[in-house]
Amino acid sequence: MRMMISFAALFLSVVLLQLSSGGVGPLDVLSGSALGFSNQEIGMLGSAHFFGFFIGCWFAPRLLGTVGHSRAFAAFTAAGSIGLLAHMMVINPYAWALMRVASGLCVAGCYTVVEAWLQSKVTNATRGRAMGTYRMVDMTGSLCAQGIVGILAPADYISYNILAILCCAALLPITLTTATQPETPKSPRLRPGLAYTRSPLAVAGVIAAALSSASFRMVGPIYGQEMGLSAGQIAWFLASFVVGGALAQFPVGWIADKFDRRKVLIWLSVAAIGSCAVTMSTAHLGVMGILLSSALFGLTTFPIYSVAAAHAHDFASSDERVELSAALMFWFAMGAIAAPYGASILIDVYGPKALFVMLAAGHGLLIAFGVIRMRSGRTPRKRTAYINALRTSFIIGRLTGRTREKPRSE
């Protein structure tokens, strides 16, 4: 309990940051539509966010070593706030894309600071409880962020000001805490090839996870608008995806610890294709059908990243875990950068259902590649524990590396 109280400032900053950063994506879609942006221009905004996210993951540890945790956090929240406040000053999609780069930079940088702080304070005895609480806080913030979209007016100064205020408010708990700032962590080397060397299937899995998550979160509101959903209903549409993903973590984790993870990835992709088909075929059933299909899509796609990460770590040594986690994050970011813009082009050309056709095709490729990899006959030296892997910063590998060394009992 004392440990959780000491982390209260960090966790409060995470919630406030999630409310701000999680709300800007859907709000940009609704605002862009109201201002006459094309679907491709709106998709470009989502890609720009993940481009900034990647830059932040790479740059943040270096800034930490230069100015310290609190100052780095202040710099990143300032970048995010500037990007939010500037939205209604310049009505141009390319200018907004630069602002979304700033928001992605803010998210990655702030999470790097929080996770580096956590890493320095936890011990092996408290690591599991701290990470469990951290995941719960992050998921709660993400869920609430989807709901806030329903009460913000599109293309309105006040709406973006509210998000900027929340971003600035995230600065207060972490800078006013009396806890001693930790030492700066050593930045992991970024070796994307390490992930492919350890498991090509894991790389394919995290790219498929990025395709699903980034497309749905950044372009999903366009689909919702095309289906006739109101802003409030789009908020529920996105929240259903998050809820479905949260519900899937425990049962999928249990299955992934019991059975061949390659088969788990393949069957999750089969289920994802089924959920895409259900989504397209139930759109005429009204709002409830769309919300349930969204939850089903989250249920089948959200755990793919964690299963793929666990499979990669099965082939890694203990001293590779941090760099392997960073490498997997790199491949996720690459997929997330490309996915929203590609999805928006398909929607422009073929209509809203093309989003789920693209996602189904991506998972079909993962199934085919998974079958090919299974025929190679390669098996891991040992099994690591499945964990709900957060896609937040390169530092996350330091928090989860030792946890993987303790597999759950069979």
mmCIF file of C-alpha atoms in Angstrom:
data_model
loop_
_atom_site.group_PDB
_atom_site.id
_atom_site.type_symbol
_atom_site.label_atom_id
_atom_site.label_comp_id
_atom_site.label_asym_id
_atom_site.label_seq_id
_atom_site.Cartn_x
_atom_site.Cartn_y
_atom_site.Cartn_z
ATOM 1 C CA MET A 1 0.000 0.000 0.000
ATOM 2 C CA ARG A 2 2.853 2.409 0.791
ATOM 3 C CA MET A 3 4.321 1.637 -2.609
ATOM 4 C CA MET A 4 1.013 2.362 -4.365
ATOM 5 C CA ILE A 5 0.643 5.648 -2.486
ATOM 6 C CA SER A 6 4.147 6.632 -3.570
ATOM 7 C CA PHE A 7 3.158 5.923 -7.170
ATOM 8 C CA ALA A 8 -0.127 7.841 -6.901
ATOM 9 C CA ALA A 9 1.344 10.970 -8.510
ATOM 10 C CA LEU A 10 2.654 8.973 -11.464
ATOM 11 C CA PHE A 11 -0.629 7.144 -11.969
ATOM 12 C CA LEU A 12 -2.670 10.362 -11.759
ATOM 13 C CA SER A 13 -0.434 11.895 -14.422
ATOM 14 C CA VAL A 14 -1.025 8.810 -16.615
ATOM 15 C CA VAL A 15 -4.813 9.141 -16.320
ATOM 16 C CA LEU A 16 -4.769 12.852 -17.177
ATOM 17 C CA LEU A 17 -2.404 12.230 -20.078
ATOM 18 C CA GLN A 18 -4.655 9.461 -21.412
ATOM 19 C CA LEU A 19 -7.726 11.691 -21.212
ATOM 20 C CA SER A 20 -5.926 14.292 -23.317
ATOM 21 C CA SER A 21 -4.048 12.161 -25.845
ATOM 22 C CA GLY A 22 -6.773 9.546 -26.164
ATOM 23 C CA GLY A 23 -9.382 12.167 -26.970
ATOM 24 C CA VAL A 24 -7.503 14.076 -29.673
ATOM 25 C CA GLY A 25 -7.576 11.289 -32.286
ATOM 26 C CA PRO A 26 -11.367 10.823 -32.478
ATOM 27 C CA LEU A 27 -11.907 14.572 -32.067
ATOM 28 C CA ASP A 28 -9.614 15.248 -35.037
ATOM 29 C CA VAL A 29 -11.659 12.858 -37.178
ATOM 30 C CA LEU A 30 -14.936 14.564 -36.276
ATOM 31 C CA SER A 31 -13.420 18.035 -36.595
ATOM 32 C CA GLY A 32 -11.733 17.234 -39.894
ATOM 33 C CA SER A 33 -15.003 15.954 -41.340
ATOM 34 C CA ALA A 34 -16.803 19.091 -40.163
ATOM 35 C CA LEU A 35 -14.128 21.281 -41.775
ATOM 36 C CA GLY A 36 -14.196 19.455 -45.096
ATOM 37 C CA PHE A 37 -10.966 17.442 -44.845
ATOM 38 C CA SER A 38 -10.862 14.378 -47.078
ATOM 39 C CA ASN A 39 -10.704 10.895 -45.586
ATOM 40 C CA GLN A 40 -7.105 10.579 -46.772
ATOM 41 C CA GLU A 41 -6.154 13.796 -45.013
ATOM 42 C CA ILE A 42 -7.820 12.557 -41.828
ATOM 43 C CA GLY A 43 -5.961 9.251 -42.107
ATOM 44 C CA MET A 44 -2.726 11.197 -42.524
ATOM 45 C CA LEU A 45 -3.320 12.744 -39.084
ATOM 46 C CA GLY A 46 -3.375 9.316 -37.445
ATOM 47 C CA SER A 47 -0.190 8.296 -39.252
ATOM 48 C CA ALA A 48 1.467 11.553 -38.161
ATOM 49 C CA HIS A 49 0.606 10.774 -34.529
ATOM 50 C CA PHE A 50 2.424 7.445 -34.659
ATOM 51 C CA PHE A 51 5.367 9.032 -36.480
ATOM 52 C CA GLY A 52 5.709 11.445 -33.562
ATOM 53 C CA PHE A 53 5.262 8.509 -31.185
ATOM 54 C CA PHE A 54 8.197 6.700 -32.757
ATOM 55 C CA ILE A 55 10.403 9.807 -32.578
ATOM 56 C CA GLY A 56 9.453 10.210 -28.911
ATOM 57 C CA CYS A 57 10.322 6.602 -28.051
ATOM 58 C CA TRP A 58 13.774 7.031 -29.556
ATOM 59 C CA PHE A 59 14.488 10.558 -28.287
ATOM 60 C CA ALA A 60 12.992 10.507 -24.767
ATOM 61 C CA PRO A 61 15.648 8.388 -22.984
ATOM 62 C CA ARG A 62 18.344 10.695 -24.308
ATOM 63 C CA LEU A 63 16.513 13.783 -23.088
ATOM 64 C CA LEU A 64 16.062 12.133 -19.692
ATOM 65 C CA GLY A 65 19.812 11.762 -19.412
ATOM 66 C CA THR A 66 20.297 15.447 -20.200
ATOM 67 C CA VAL A 67 17.677 17.279 -18.114
ATOM 68 C CA GLY A 68 16.167 14.724 -15.718
ATOM 69 C CA HIS A 69 12.715 13.197 -15.323
ATOM 70 C CA SER A 70 10.560 16.155 -14.270
ATOM 71 C CA ARG A 71 12.010 18.580 -16.793
ATOM 72 C CA ALA A 72 11.702 16.036 -19.598
ATOM 73 C CA PHE A 73 8.067 15.386 -18.638
ATOM 74 C CA ALA A 74 7.424 19.139 -18.657
ATOM 75 C CA ALA A 75 8.983 19.495 -22.105
ATOM 76 C CA PHE A 76 6.883 16.699 -23.578
ATOM 77 C CA THR A 77 3.611 17.933 -22.082
ATOM 78 C CA ALA A 78 4.426 21.412 -23.405
ATOM 79 C CA ALA A 79 4.837 19.961 -26.907
ATOM 80 C CA GLY A 80 1.507 18.146 -26.626
ATOM 81 C CA SER A 81 -0.295 21.217 -25.298
ATOM 82 C CA ILE A 82 1.070 23.428 -28.066
ATOM 83 C CA GLY A 83 -0.105 20.938 -30.661
ATOM 84 C CA LEU A 84 -3.600 20.892 -29.166
ATOM 85 C CA LEU A 85 -3.942 24.656 -28.758
ATOM 86 C CA ALA A 86 -2.722 25.370 -32.291
ATOM 87 C CA HIS A 87 -5.424 23.250 -33.946
ATOM 88 C CA MET A 88 -8.054 25.938 -34.326
ATOM 89 C CA MET A 89 -5.511 28.651 -35.128
ATOM 90 C CA VAL A 90 -4.508 27.059 -38.456
ATOM 91 C CA ILE A 91 -7.208 25.165 -40.365
ATOM 92 C CA ASN A 92 -5.060 23.061 -42.646
ATOM 93 C CA PRO A 93 -4.664 19.255 -42.645
ATOM 94 C CA TYR A 94 -0.906 19.374 -43.201
ATOM 95 C CA ALA A 95 -0.465 21.839 -40.339
ATOM 96 C CA TRP A 96 -2.626 19.562 -38.187
ATOM 97 C CA ALA A 97 -0.364 16.642 -39.137
ATOM 98 C CA LEU A 98 2.605 18.518 -37.659
ATOM 99 C CA MET A 99 0.534 19.164 -34.534
ATOM 100 C CA ARG A 100 -0.256 15.448 -34.292
ATOM 101 C CA VAL A 101 3.463 14.672 -34.533
ATOM 102 C CA ALA A 102 3.770 16.827 -31.406
ATOM 103 C CA SER A 103 0.981 14.876 -29.683
ATOM 104 C CA GLY A 104 2.637 11.545 -30.519
ATOM 105 C CA LEU A 105 5.956 12.894 -29.251
ATOM 106 C CA CYS A 106 4.216 13.940 -26.030
ATOM 107 C CA VAL A 107 2.645 10.526 -25.433
ATOM 108 C CA ALA A 108 5.830 8.541 -26.025
ATOM 109 C CA GLY A 109 7.977 10.939 -24.028
ATOM 110 C CA CYS A 110 5.687 11.122 -21.021
ATOM 111 C CA TYR A 111 5.259 7.352 -20.853
ATOM 112 C CA THR A 112 9.023 6.939 -21.046
ATOM 113 C CA VAL A 113 9.430 9.211 -18.026
ATOM 114 C CA VAL A 114 6.700 7.434 -16.038
ATOM 115 C CA GLU A 115 8.002 3.952 -16.817
ATOM 116 C CA ALA A 116 11.622 4.896 -16.111
ATOM 117 C CA TRP A 117 10.465 6.252 -12.737
ATOM 118 C CA LEU A 118 8.516 3.075 -11.998
ATOM 119 C CA GLN A 119 11.430 0.885 -13.026
ATOM 120 C CA SER A 120 13.745 2.596 -10.563
ATOM 121 C CA LYS A 121 11.359 2.125 -7.624
ATOM 122 C CA VAL A 122 9.975 -1.406 -8.007
ATOM 123 C CA THR A 123 11.673 -4.514 -6.699
ATOM 124 C CA ASN A 124 11.217 -8.103 -7.778
ATOM 125 C CA ALA A 125 8.780 -8.526 -4.871
ATOM 126 C CA THR A 126 6.611 -5.560 -5.881
ATOM 127 C CA ARG A 127 7.024 -5.637 -9.674
ATOM 128 C CA GLY A 128 3.906 -7.726 -10.370
ATOM 129 C CA ARG A 129 1.583 -5.597 -8.230
ATOM 130 C CA ALA A 130 2.995 -2.348 -9.575
ATOM 131 C CA MET A 131 2.628 -3.462 -13.193
ATOM 132 C CA GLY A 132 -0.884 -4.785 -12.595
ATOM 133 C CA THR A 133 -1.971 -1.485 -11.083
ATOM 134 C CA TYR A 134 -0.234 0.436 -13.857
ATOM 135 C CA ARG A 135 -2.052 -1.555 -16.545
ATOM 136 C CA MET A 136 -5.383 -1.026 -14.803
ATOM 137 C CA VAL A 137 -4.793 2.726 -14.501
ATOM 138 C CA ASP A 138 -3.735 2.986 -18.145
ATOM 139 C CA MET A 139 -6.742 0.999 -19.370
ATOM 140 C CA THR A 140 -9.144 3.051 -17.237
ATOM 141 C CA GLY A 141 -7.716 6.275 -18.623
ATOM 142 C CA SER A 142 -7.965 4.963 -22.173
ATOM 143 C CA LEU A 143 -11.585 3.922 -21.672
ATOM 144 C CA CYS A 144 -12.567 7.298 -20.201
ATOM 145 C CA ALA A 145 -10.767 9.073 -23.052
ATOM 146 C CA GLN A 146 -13.079 7.463 -25.590
ATOM 147 C CA GLY A 147 -16.105 8.673 -23.642
ATOM 148 C CA ILE A 148 -14.911 12.268 -23.508
ATOM 149 C CA VAL A 149 -15.255 12.537 -27.290
ATOM 150 C CA GLY A 150 -19.026 12.359 -26.992
ATOM 151 C CA ILE A 151 -19.195 15.633 -25.044
ATOM 152 C CA LEU A 152 -16.679 17.692 -27.048
ATOM 153 C CA ALA A 153 -17.981 19.753 -29.960
ATOM 154 C CA PRO A 154 -16.021 19.156 -33.192
ATOM 155 C CA ALA A 155 -13.898 21.974 -34.642
ATOM 156 C CA ASP A 156 -14.312 24.108 -31.548
ATOM 157 C CA TYR A 157 -11.719 26.122 -29.620
ATOM 158 C CA ILE A 158 -13.165 25.061 -26.282
ATOM 159 C CA SER A 159 -12.908 21.348 -27.098
ATOM 160 C CA TYR A 160 -9.209 21.543 -27.911
ATOM 161 C CA ASN A 161 -8.632 23.867 -24.961
ATOM 162 C CA ILE A 162 -10.149 21.272 -22.628
ATOM 163 C CA LEU A 163 -7.786 18.602 -23.973
ATOM 164 C CA ALA A 164 -4.852 21.025 -23.626
ATOM 165 C CA ILE A 165 -5.854 21.767 -20.025
ATOM 166 C CA LEU A 166 -5.898 18.038 -19.255
ATOM 167 C CA CYS A 167 -2.459 17.693 -20.845
ATOM 168 C CA CYS A 168 -1.112 20.558 -18.740
ATOM 169 C CA ALA A 169 -2.779 19.115 -15.637
ATOM 170 C CA ALA A 170 -0.843 15.875 -16.162
ATOM 171 C CA LEU A 171 2.268 17.930 -15.412
ATOM 172 C CA LEU A 172 1.194 18.862 -11.880
ATOM 173 C CA PRO A 173 1.254 15.527 -9.984
ATOM 174 C CA ILE A 174 4.630 14.370 -11.276
ATOM 175 C CA THR A 175 6.378 17.728 -10.805
ATOM 176 C CA LEU A 176 4.908 18.451 -7.374
ATOM 177 C CA THR A 177 5.571 15.028 -5.882
ATOM 178 C CA THR A 178 8.035 14.998 -2.996
ATOM 179 C CA ALA A 179 9.420 11.632 -4.056
ATOM 180 C CA THR A 180 13.098 11.653 -4.957
ATOM 181 C CA GLN A 181 13.714 11.579 -8.691
ATOM 182 C CA PRO A 182 15.423 8.371 -9.790
ATOM 183 C CA GLU A 183 18.679 8.031 -11.634
ATOM 184 C CA THR A 184 18.503 8.185 -15.403
ATOM 185 C CA PRO A 185 18.124 4.711 -16.960
ATOM 186 C CA LYS A 186 20.479 3.510 -19.633
ATOM 187 C CA SER A 187 18.759 3.744 -23.008
ATOM 188 C CA PRO A 188 18.376 0.388 -24.773
ATOM 189 C CA ARG A 189 19.961 0.049 -28.181
ATOM 190 C CA LEU A 190 17.408 -0.011 -30.968
ATOM 191 C CA ARG A 191 18.055 -3.181 -32.961
ATOM 192 C CA PRO A 192 14.976 -3.928 -35.118
ATOM 193 C CA GLY A 193 16.730 -6.948 -36.611
ATOM 194 C CA LEU A 194 16.886 -8.619 -33.190
ATOM 195 C CA ALA A 195 13.128 -9.177 -33.172
ATOM 196 C CA TYR A 196 13.166 -10.715 -36.653
ATOM 197 C CA THR A 197 16.128 -12.908 -35.779
ATOM 198 C CA ARG A 198 14.428 -14.224 -32.663
ATOM 199 C CA SER A 199 10.992 -14.711 -34.242
ATOM 200 C CA PRO A 200 9.851 -13.596 -37.719
ATOM 201 C CA LEU A 201 6.315 -14.604 -36.736
ATOM 202 C CA ALA A 202 6.390 -12.274 -33.729
ATOM 203 C CA VAL A 203 7.337 -9.374 -36.019
ATOM 204 C CA ALA A 204 4.443 -10.247 -38.327
ATOM 205 C CA GLY A 205 2.164 -10.484 -35.297
ATOM 206 C CA VAL A 206 3.008 -7.038 -33.906
ATOM 207 C CA ILE A 207 2.604 -5.489 -37.375
ATOM 208 C CA ALA A 208 -0.838 -7.116 -37.644
ATOM 209 C CA ALA A 209 -1.658 -5.797 -34.161
ATOM 210 C CA ALA A 210 -0.612 -2.305 -35.267
ATOM 211 C CA LEU A 211 -2.715 -2.624 -38.404
ATOM 212 C CA SER A 212 -5.776 -3.446 -36.304
ATOM 213 C CA SER A 213 -5.278 -1.047 -33.405
ATOM 214 C CA ALA A 214 -4.047 2.030 -35.276
ATOM 215 C CA SER A 215 -6.588 1.722 -38.099
ATOM 216 C CA PHE A 216 -9.513 1.182 -35.760
ATOM 217 C CA ARG A 217 -8.636 3.946 -33.315
ATOM 218 C CA MET A 218 -7.611 6.572 -35.864
ATOM 219 C CA VAL A 219 -9.915 5.769 -38.781
ATOM 220 C CA GLY A 220 -12.723 3.912 -36.967
ATOM 221 C CA PRO A 221 -14.622 7.177 -36.330
ATOM 222 C CA ILE A 222 -14.852 7.673 -40.110
ATOM 223 C CA TYR A 223 -16.504 4.264 -40.339
ATOM 224 C CA GLY A 224 -18.823 5.246 -37.507
ATOM 225 C CA GLN A 225 -19.819 8.455 -39.278
ATOM 226 C CA GLU A 226 -20.480 6.584 -42.516
ATOM 227 C CA MET A 227 -22.701 4.199 -40.569
ATOM 228 C CA GLY A 228 -24.708 7.153 -39.254
ATOM 229 C CA LEU A 229 -23.440 7.181 -35.658
ATOM 230 C CA SER A 230 -23.557 10.402 -33.655
ATOM 231 C CA ALA A 231 -20.487 11.726 -31.819
ATOM 232 C CA GLY A 232 -21.707 10.154 -28.567
ATOM 233 C CA GLN A 233 -22.293 6.816 -30.280
ATOM 234 C CA ILE A 234 -18.830 6.935 -31.870
ATOM 235 C CA ALA A 235 -17.417 7.364 -28.359
ATOM 236 C CA TRP A 236 -19.238 4.188 -27.279
ATOM 237 C CA PHE A 237 -18.060 2.488 -30.480
ATOM 238 C CA LEU A 238 -14.412 3.147 -29.586
ATOM 239 C CA ALA A 239 -14.939 2.361 -25.900
ATOM 240 C CA SER A 240 -16.458 -1.016 -26.812
ATOM 241 C CA PHE A 241 -13.237 -1.889 -28.640
ATOM 242 C CA VAL A 242 -11.189 -1.105 -25.504
ATOM 243 C CA VAL A 243 -13.557 -3.059 -23.237
ATOM 244 C CA GLY A 244 -13.430 -6.088 -25.521
ATOM 245 C CA GLY A 245 -9.639 -5.975 -25.498
ATOM 246 C CA ALA A 246 -9.509 -5.715 -21.712
ATOM 247 C CA LEU A 247 -11.832 -8.695 -21.266
ATOM 248 C CA ALA A 248 -9.701 -10.832 -23.584
ATOM 249 C CA GLN A 249 -6.406 -10.474 -21.749
ATOM 250 C CA PHE A 250 -6.868 -13.020 -18.960
ATOM 251 C CA PRO A 251 -8.393 -15.919 -20.955
ATOM 252 C CA VAL A 252 -6.046 -15.422 -23.898
ATOM 253 C CA GLY A 253 -3.093 -15.191 -21.506
ATOM 254 C CA TRP A 254 -4.102 -18.490 -19.903
ATOM 255 C CA ILE A 255 -4.418 -20.153 -23.315
ATOM 256 C CA ALA A 256 -1.104 -18.701 -24.517
ATOM 257 C CA ASP A 257 0.664 -20.146 -21.462
ATOM 258 C CA LYS A 258 -0.852 -23.598 -22.041
ATOM 259 C CA PHE A 259 -0.640 -24.119 -25.790
ATOM 260 C CA ASP A 260 1.651 -23.445 -28.742
ATOM 261 C CA ARG A 261 1.684 -19.661 -29.159
ATOM 262 C CA ARG A 262 1.958 -19.950 -32.911
ATOM 263 C CA LYS A 263 -1.388 -21.735 -32.930
ATOM 264 C CA VAL A 264 -2.828 -19.118 -30.582
ATOM 265 C CA LEU A 265 -1.759 -16.345 -32.972
ATOM 266 C CA ILE A 266 -3.251 -18.197 -35.923
ATOM 267 C CA TRP A 267 -6.582 -18.814 -34.198
ATOM 268 C CA LEU A 268 -6.748 -15.228 -32.931
ATOM 269 C CA SER A 269 -6.353 -14.084 -36.532
ATOM 270 C CA VAL A 270 -9.045 -16.516 -37.656
ATOM 271 C CA ALA A 271 -11.305 -15.039 -34.986
ATOM 272 C CA ALA A 272 -10.315 -11.513 -36.084
ATOM 273 C CA ILE A 273 -11.352 -12.281 -39.656
ATOM 274 C CA GLY A 274 -14.628 -13.629 -38.291
ATOM 275 C CA SER A 275 -15.162 -10.465 -36.267
ATOM 276 C CA CYS A 276 -14.524 -8.352 -39.386
ATOM 277 C CA ALA A 277 -17.164 -10.367 -41.226
ATOM 278 C CA VAL A 278 -19.581 -9.984 -38.318
ATOM 279 C CA THR A 279 -18.972 -6.223 -38.222
ATOM 280 C CA MET A 280 -19.725 -5.818 -41.920
ATOM 281 C CA SER A 281 -22.766 -8.083 -41.841
ATOM 282 C CA THR A 282 -24.391 -6.604 -38.711
ATOM 283 C CA ALA A 283 -24.028 -2.924 -39.603
ATOM 284 C CA HIS A 284 -27.707 -2.846 -40.628
ATOM 285 C CA LEU A 285 -28.818 -4.003 -37.176
ATOM 286 C CA GLY A 286 -28.381 -0.530 -35.710
ATOM 287 C CA VAL A 287 -26.250 0.943 -32.962
ATOM 288 C CA MET A 288 -26.298 -2.077 -30.664
ATOM 289 C CA GLY A 289 -25.097 -4.398 -33.405
ATOM 290 C CA ILE A 290 -22.244 -2.031 -34.266
ATOM 291 C CA LEU A 291 -21.192 -1.707 -30.597
ATOM 292 C CA LEU A 292 -21.212 -5.461 -30.014
ATOM 293 C CA SER A 293 -19.214 -6.093 -33.173
ATOM 294 C CA SER A 294 -16.701 -3.454 -32.026
ATOM 295 C CA ALA A 295 -16.281 -5.262 -28.700
ATOM 296 C CA LEU A 296 -15.827 -8.556 -30.547
ATOM 297 C CA PHE A 297 -13.151 -6.999 -32.741
ATOM 298 C CA GLY A 298 -11.290 -5.750 -29.660
ATOM 299 C CA LEU A 299 -11.656 -9.179 -28.043
ATOM 300 C CA THR A 300 -9.984 -10.922 -30.974
ATOM 301 C CA THR A 301 -7.286 -8.395 -31.943
ATOM 302 C CA PHE A 302 -6.161 -6.663 -28.747
ATOM 303 C CA PRO A 303 -4.192 -9.644 -27.296
ATOM 304 C CA ILE A 304 -2.266 -10.344 -30.518
ATOM 305 C CA TYR A 305 0.597 -8.009 -29.618
ATOM 306 C CA SER A 306 1.059 -9.610 -26.201
ATOM 307 C CA VAL A 307 0.990 -13.156 -27.589
ATOM 308 C CA ALA A 308 3.480 -12.223 -30.318
ATOM 309 C CA ALA A 309 5.752 -10.540 -27.766
ATOM 310 C CA ALA A 310 5.637 -13.591 -25.485
ATOM 311 C CA HIS A 311 6.490 -15.837 -28.445
ATOM 312 C CA ALA A 312 9.524 -13.685 -29.313
ATOM 313 C CA HIS A 313 10.739 -13.705 -25.709
ATOM 314 C CA ASP A 314 10.578 -17.505 -25.683
ATOM 315 C CA PHE A 315 13.620 -17.454 -27.983
ATOM 316 C CA ALA A 316 15.519 -14.656 -26.215
ATOM 317 C CA SER A 317 18.088 -14.745 -23.443
ATOM 318 C CA SER A 318 17.640 -12.740 -20.258
ATOM 319 C CA ASP A 319 20.082 -10.026 -21.292
ATOM 320 C CA GLU A 320 18.205 -9.454 -24.580
ATOM 321 C CA ARG A 321 14.762 -8.756 -23.119
ATOM 322 C CA VAL A 322 14.981 -4.957 -22.954
ATOM 323 C CA GLU A 323 16.327 -4.564 -26.478
ATOM 324 C CA LEU A 324 13.870 -7.147 -27.807
ATOM 325 C CA SER A 325 10.941 -5.229 -26.297
ATOM 326 C CA ALA A 326 12.231 -2.048 -27.935
ATOM 327 C CA ALA A 327 12.622 -3.836 -31.271
ATOM 328 C CA LEU A 328 9.033 -5.120 -31.126
ATOM 329 C CA MET A 329 7.867 -1.594 -30.333
ATOM 330 C CA PHE A 330 9.750 -0.396 -33.413
ATOM 331 C CA TRP A 331 7.889 -2.811 -35.690
ATOM 332 C CA PHE A 332 4.585 -1.897 -34.059
ATOM 333 C CA ALA A 333 5.296 1.782 -34.711
ATOM 334 C CA MET A 334 6.154 1.104 -38.354
ATOM 335 C CA GLY A 335 2.855 -0.695 -38.893
ATOM 336 C CA ALA A 336 0.935 1.969 -36.975
ATOM 337 C CA ILE A 337 2.432 4.780 -39.072
ATOM 338 C CA ALA A 338 1.307 3.202 -42.347
ATOM 339 C CA ALA A 339 -2.063 1.757 -41.304
ATOM 340 C CA PRO A 340 -4.332 4.825 -40.809
ATOM 341 C CA TYR A 341 -3.377 6.491 -44.083
ATOM 342 C CA GLY A 342 -3.709 3.246 -46.040
ATOM 343 C CA ALA A 343 -7.099 2.535 -44.466
ATOM 344 C CA SER A 344 -8.376 6.022 -45.297
ATOM 345 C CA ILE A 345 -7.402 5.605 -48.965
ATOM 346 C CA LEU A 346 -9.352 2.349 -49.173
ATOM 347 C CA ILE A 347 -12.403 3.934 -47.536
ATOM 348 C CA ASP A 348 -12.270 6.773 -50.062
ATOM 349 C CA VAL A 349 -12.126 4.369 -52.992
ATOM 350 C CA TYR A 350 -14.310 1.469 -51.880
ATOM 351 C CA GLY A 351 -16.452 2.755 -49.011
ATOM 352 C CA PRO A 352 -16.419 2.314 -45.215
ATOM 353 C CA LYS A 353 -16.545 -1.491 -45.219
ATOM 354 C CA ALA A 354 -13.164 -1.518 -46.971
ATOM 355 C CA LEU A 355 -11.611 -0.809 -43.550
ATOM 356 C CA PHE A 356 -12.578 -4.258 -42.303
ATOM 357 C CA VAL A 357 -11.736 -5.911 -45.611
ATOM 358 C CA MET A 358 -8.208 -4.528 -45.243
ATOM 359 C CA LEU A 359 -7.979 -5.719 -41.628
ATOM 360 C CA ALA A 360 -9.248 -9.181 -42.567
ATOM 361 C CA ALA A 361 -6.672 -9.376 -45.376
ATOM 362 C CA GLY A 362 -3.899 -8.436 -42.953
ATOM 363 C CA HIS A 363 -4.878 -11.188 -40.555
ATOM 364 C CA GLY A 364 -5.182 -13.620 -43.461
ATOM 365 C CA LEU A 365 -1.532 -12.942 -44.285
ATOM 366 C CA LEU A 366 -0.616 -13.532 -40.637
ATOM 367 C CA ILE A 367 -2.396 -16.898 -40.730
ATOM 368 C CA ALA A 368 -0.528 -17.926 -43.880
ATOM 369 C CA PHE A 369 2.822 -16.838 -42.449
ATOM 370 C CA GLY A 370 2.049 -18.587 -39.160
ATOM 371 C CA VAL A 371 1.364 -21.872 -40.957
ATOM 372 C CA ILE A 372 4.634 -21.517 -42.874
ATOM 373 C CA ARG A 373 6.564 -20.873 -39.662
ATOM 374 C CA MET A 374 4.982 -23.885 -37.948
ATOM 375 C CA ARG A 375 6.208 -26.114 -40.753
ATOM 376 C CA SER A 376 9.758 -25.024 -39.978
ATOM 377 C CA GLY A 377 9.553 -27.206 -36.885
ATOM 378 C CA ARG A 378 11.255 -24.638 -34.676
ATOM 379 C CA THR A 379 10.411 -24.796 -30.972
ATOM 380 C CA PRO A 380 11.490 -22.458 -28.141
ATOM 381 C CA ARG A 381 14.137 -23.440 -25.598
ATOM 382 C CA LYS A 382 11.815 -22.417 -22.782
ATOM 383 C CA ARG A 383 8.451 -20.759 -22.211
ATOM 384 C CA THR A 384 8.237 -17.313 -20.669
ATOM 385 C CA ALA A 385 5.213 -15.917 -18.886
ATOM 386 C CA TYR A 386 2.515 -14.185 -20.923
ATOM 387 C CA ILE A 387 1.940 -10.590 -19.854
ATOM 388 C CA ASN A 388 -0.372 -7.876 -21.103
ATOM 389 C CA ALA A 389 2.337 -5.939 -22.934
ATOM 390 C CA LEU A 390 1.788 -2.186 -23.080
ATOM 391 C CA ARG A 391 2.745 -0.351 -26.279
ATOM 392 C CA THR A 392 3.963 2.769 -24.527
ATOM 393 C CA SER A 393 7.746 3.277 -24.627
ATOM 394 C CA PHE A 394 11.030 1.483 -25.202
ATOM 395 C CA ILE A 395 11.553 1.527 -21.404
ATOM 396 C CA ILE A 396 8.627 -0.879 -20.894
ATOM 397 C CA GLY A 397 11.023 -3.767 -21.514
ATOM 398 C CA ARG A 398 12.854 -2.941 -18.278
ATOM 399 C CA LEU A 399 9.604 -3.254 -16.324
ATOM 400 C CA THR A 400 8.517 -6.538 -17.883
ATOM 401 C CA GLY A 401 11.789 -8.317 -18.592
ATOM 402 C CA ARG A 402 12.178 -10.079 -15.256
ATOM 403 C CA THR A 403 8.473 -10.797 -15.023
ATOM 404 C CA ARG A 404 8.821 -12.998 -18.099
ATOM 405 C CA GLU A 405 11.422 -15.116 -16.369
ATOM 406 C CA LYS A 406 8.748 -16.498 -14.048
ATOM 407 C CA PRO A 407 6.331 -18.556 -16.165
ATOM 408 C CA ARG A 408 2.954 -19.384 -14.694
ATOM 409 C CA SER A 409 2.466 -22.819 -13.291
ATOM 410 C CA GLU A 410 1.128 -25.340 -15.788
#
